[in-house]
Amino acid sequence: MTGAPIATEREESLRPGCFITFEGGEGAGKSTQIAKLAAWLRAGAEGREVVTTREPGGSPRAERIRAAVLAGAGKPYGPFAEALMFAAARLDHLATLIRPSLARGAVVLCDRFSDSTRAYQGAAGGVDAETLAALERVVVGATRPDLTLILDLPPEAGLARARQRDRAAARGPDRFEAEALGFHQRLRAAFLAIAEAEPARCAVIDARGTPESVAQAIRDAVAARLPHLARGAADAA
Ligand code: Z5A
């Protein structure tokens, strides 16, 4: 493995950067909102470095795993094997991009992270929570997000948005978009349960509004939870 080694709790508590993850069901607007938050933070007076990335993927090796898993290569092996594929991608992503960026003092905005494994492979896929928690401890260690924004939307609305986008791009649904509505309802409940269990880390954002009203709700949550990030950005806005 290359890049930064797994950090200790103490090293993580002293890291200069800030780690924000976006979670939610299909078509909730994560990609749209990451771009908006990155622009707002970059416009800040302090010239802050903002790194945007995604999971699965975010590093060349993890992107190769992404292509395989979203094409359904892991499905015949079952949800635990898929969790291992996501974990392998995350290990490389953390080592080569996330930890080095945080160590330099960057703000890292990541589209999905380990809560997606808990929700997709755990609550919706049936892998037991303790097994996934053990995997998370080994892979993520102390590099937990400072803030997780959970974009909440009824699955029917999110799937409709994703289908519209797929039609415009002339492509079909991927491995997870193709799951039945019940799967997506379990996902939504799982993300809300994570937020309820970890209120200090998670903020639930109502994703039903316009892109701009959702972006404002996200800026408000960042300002409330991480005021040192918002100060420079709000001054420049
Ligand atoms: N997965 C997993 O199972 N386990 C794991 O550990 C991890 C991931 C890390 C990654 O797919 C898949 O991997 C994912 C979970 C699984 N499941 N799937 N599929 P992905 O990265 O390709 O897709 P995604 O993460 O689900 O995101 P998405 O479908 O691309 O949606 P999004 O990023 O949340 O939304 P968006 O692209 O910003 O918006 C979707 C469309 O809606 C687009 O046309 C927008 O213009 C439109 N939009 C956005 N906001 C609005 C508002 N407010 N109103 C109206 N329309 C809007």
XYZ file of C-alpha atoms and ligand atoms in Angstrom:
294
model
C 0.000 0.000 0.000
C 1.287 3.488 -0.815
C 0.570 6.919 0.669
C -0.112 7.962 4.262
C -0.274 5.145 6.848
C -3.346 4.602 9.026
C -3.449 7.486 11.507
C -3.814 7.133 15.265
C -6.685 8.737 17.207
C -4.244 11.378 18.517
C -2.862 12.209 15.062
C -6.398 12.483 13.728
C -7.473 14.771 16.566
C -4.601 17.123 15.591
C -5.016 17.015 11.804
C -5.285 20.449 10.265
C -7.775 19.491 7.540
C -11.504 18.920 7.673
C -13.367 15.878 6.369
C -17.002 16.252 5.214
C -18.966 13.391 3.677
C -22.237 13.464 1.726
C -24.623 10.515 1.976
C -28.130 9.605 0.853
C -30.062 7.536 -1.666
C -29.901 7.592 -5.454
C -30.400 10.970 -7.093
C -30.517 12.833 -3.774
C -28.317 15.569 -5.256
C -24.953 14.784 -3.640
C -22.819 15.542 -6.717
C -24.740 18.766 -7.367
C -24.353 19.923 -3.765
C -20.676 19.005 -3.404
C -19.895 21.264 -6.359
C -21.875 24.117 -4.785
C -20.316 23.746 -1.323
C -16.814 23.501 -2.825
C -17.373 26.740 -4.773
C -18.623 28.515 -1.622
C -15.699 27.333 0.488
C -13.142 28.179 -2.229
C -14.580 31.685 -2.551
C -13.703 32.240 1.105
C -11.218 34.914 2.047
C -8.629 32.481 3.386
C -7.819 30.797 0.060
C -8.614 27.401 1.524
C -7.753 24.247 -0.460
C -10.876 22.159 -1.149
C -10.557 18.600 -2.502
C -13.684 16.977 -3.957
C -13.754 13.228 -4.327
C -16.112 10.248 -4.373
C -16.604 6.652 -3.332
C -16.270 4.118 -4.641
C -13.322 5.673 -6.455
C -11.329 8.824 -5.861
C -7.925 7.310 -6.700
C -6.821 5.534 -9.892
C -6.850 2.072 -8.292
C -10.145 2.670 -6.488
C -11.719 3.910 -9.748
C -10.885 0.521 -11.312
C -12.735 -1.205 -8.462
C -15.629 1.257 -8.943
C -16.000 0.316 -12.605
C -16.141 -3.385 -11.707
C -18.539 -3.125 -8.768
C -21.002 -0.746 -10.491
C -21.036 -3.063 -13.506
C -22.224 -5.803 -11.114
C -19.006 -7.876 -10.933
C -19.413 -8.406 -7.172
C -23.137 -9.194 -7.147
C -22.843 -12.988 -7.725
C -20.532 -13.215 -4.674
C -23.081 -11.564 -2.363
C -23.226 -8.365 -0.308
C -20.353 -9.239 2.059
C -17.980 -9.718 -0.883
C -19.233 -6.413 -2.307
C -18.505 -4.775 1.084
C -14.939 -6.102 0.777
C -14.646 -4.576 -2.703
C -15.818 -1.186 -1.385
C -13.392 -1.596 1.540
C -10.460 -2.317 -0.793
C -11.285 0.796 -2.810
C -11.612 2.860 0.415
C -8.258 1.639 1.751
C -6.468 2.977 -1.332
C -8.541 6.176 -1.459
C -7.750 6.947 2.193
C -4.053 6.202 1.812
C -3.428 8.057 -1.436
C -5.875 10.973 -1.365
C -7.915 11.550 1.800
C -5.238 11.305 4.525
C -2.544 13.239 2.608
C -5.091 16.009 1.828
C -6.216 16.259 5.462
C -2.592 16.310 6.614
C -1.927 19.344 4.335
C -4.903 21.152 5.851
C -7.355 20.760 2.957
C -11.123 20.498 3.299
C -12.073 17.125 1.791
C -15.637 16.792 0.440
C -16.398 13.157 -0.296
C -19.460 11.840 -2.191
C -20.321 8.745 -0.062
C -18.076 7.024 2.483
C -18.439 4.235 5.038
C -22.074 5.084 5.937
C -22.931 3.876 2.415
C -21.463 0.464 3.259
C -23.516 0.396 6.465
C -26.684 1.292 4.536
C -26.279 -0.557 1.200
C -24.442 -3.729 2.212
C -25.680 -3.685 5.839
C -29.257 -2.518 6.334
C -30.410 -3.071 2.749
C -28.063 -5.944 1.800
C -28.299 -7.968 5.011
C -24.645 -8.078 6.171
C -24.667 -7.873 9.973
C -23.733 -4.563 11.550
C -20.984 -5.951 13.800
C -19.093 -7.449 10.865
C -19.247 -4.147 8.987
C -18.221 -2.213 12.110
C -15.128 -4.440 12.449
C -14.273 -3.863 8.768
C -14.749 -0.113 9.227
C -12.427 -0.068 12.262
C -9.678 -1.790 10.277
C -10.058 0.236 7.061
C -11.098 3.697 8.256
C -9.498 3.653 11.701
C -9.567 7.119 13.205
C -10.134 8.945 9.891
C -13.807 9.516 10.604
C -15.695 12.431 9.016
C -15.962 15.667 11.008
C -19.401 16.190 9.479
C -21.720 13.943 7.452
C -24.505 15.617 5.484
C -27.311 13.134 4.848
C -29.431 14.308 1.915
C -32.891 12.918 2.592
C -35.455 12.418 -0.168
C -38.326 9.938 -0.754
C -36.780 7.170 -2.894
C -39.424 7.557 -5.624
C -38.284 11.167 -6.165
C -34.576 10.307 -6.103
C -34.976 7.408 -8.531
C -37.017 9.613 -10.889
C -34.213 12.204 -10.885
C -31.574 9.508 -11.473
C -33.622 7.972 -14.336
C -34.068 11.362 -15.988
C -30.320 11.984 -15.762
C -29.553 8.477 -17.111
C -31.952 9.013 -20.051
C -30.290 12.324 -20.907
C -26.914 10.539 -20.895
C -28.360 7.609 -22.942
C -27.363 4.988 -20.377
C -29.189 2.405 -18.268
C -29.416 2.039 -14.460
C -26.332 0.799 -12.610
C -26.068 -2.189 -10.224
C -27.826 -0.394 -7.327
C -30.287 1.854 -9.189
C -31.746 -1.358 -10.619
C -32.769 -2.677 -7.146
C -36.501 -2.754 -6.196
C -38.207 0.141 -4.386
C -38.163 -1.776 -1.054
C -34.350 -1.815 -1.162
C -34.293 1.970 -1.586
C -36.819 2.426 1.237
C -34.562 0.378 3.555
C -31.650 2.583 2.508
C -33.475 5.769 3.431
C -34.434 4.359 6.833
C -30.839 3.226 7.381
C -29.360 6.676 6.683
C -31.903 8.303 9.020
C -31.058 5.736 11.721
C -27.327 6.526 11.367
C -28.106 10.236 11.793
C -30.189 9.521 14.882
C -27.473 7.337 16.406
C -24.660 9.863 15.723
C -26.198 13.339 15.970
C -22.862 15.052 16.724
C -21.436 13.909 13.389
C -24.516 13.855 11.142
C -26.915 16.509 9.875
C -30.020 15.519 7.901
C -30.750 17.872 4.997
C -34.195 17.931 3.373
C -33.230 17.379 -0.286
C -36.706 17.995 -1.790
C -36.221 21.693 -2.504
C -34.564 23.457 -5.402
C -30.795 22.971 -5.797
C -30.251 26.493 -4.401
C -32.492 26.033 -1.337
C -30.768 22.720 -0.531
C -27.377 24.425 -0.951
C -28.437 27.120 1.538
C -29.518 24.452 4.067
C -26.101 22.813 3.656
C -24.245 26.101 4.154
C -26.325 26.706 7.300
C -25.423 23.245 8.636
C -21.712 23.809 7.909
C -21.827 27.222 9.573
C -23.512 25.744 12.662
C -21.286 22.652 12.969
C -17.942 23.925 11.646
C -18.006 27.692 12.196
C -14.258 28.095 11.485
C -14.884 26.911 7.889
C -17.894 29.102 7.301
C -16.421 32.378 8.600
C -14.131 33.096 5.650
C -16.657 31.849 3.111
C -19.539 33.869 4.541
C -17.368 37.027 4.590
C -16.514 36.571 0.911
C -20.094 35.743 -0.203
N -22.131 2.087 -2.723
C -22.276 0.992 -1.892
O -23.136 0.150 -2.141
N -21.446 0.850 -0.829
C -20.478 1.756 -0.547
O -19.738 1.583 0.439
C -20.341 2.893 -1.421
C -21.185 3.024 -2.487
C -19.287 3.921 -1.138
C -22.278 4.625 -6.369
O -23.002 5.105 -7.423
C -23.054 3.427 -5.882
O -22.237 2.645 -5.006
C -24.236 3.874 -5.082
C -24.083 3.227 -3.725
C -23.011 2.216 -3.908
N -25.429 3.420 -5.646
N -25.836 3.615 -6.748
N -26.309 3.719 -7.774
P -22.861 6.547 -8.025
O -21.703 7.270 -7.407
O -22.875 6.399 -9.498
O -24.272 7.155 -7.657
P -24.857 7.819 -6.379
O -23.803 8.008 -5.334
O -26.084 7.096 -5.976
O -25.223 9.248 -6.836
P -26.166 9.674 -7.992
O -27.223 8.699 -8.368
O -25.204 10.059 -9.066
O -26.939 10.868 -7.402
P -26.487 12.175 -6.624
O -25.044 12.482 -6.787
O -27.005 12.082 -5.253
O -27.347 13.282 -7.382
P -26.932 14.308 -8.554
O -26.139 13.600 -9.612
O -26.423 15.541 -7.987
O -28.398 14.593 -9.100
C -29.144 13.621 -9.791
C -30.029 14.320 -10.850
O -30.986 15.140 -10.181
C -29.235 15.248 -11.785
O -29.817 15.210 -13.040
C -29.415 16.614 -11.134
O -29.327 17.654 -12.057
C -30.805 16.508 -10.538
N -30.956 17.272 -9.298
C -30.024 17.462 -8.321
N -30.536 18.210 -7.319
C -31.812 18.486 -7.670
C -32.863 19.213 -7.016
N -32.693 19.808 -5.830
N -34.060 19.266 -7.636
C -34.255 18.667 -8.833
N -33.301 17.969 -9.513
C -32.093 17.880 -8.919
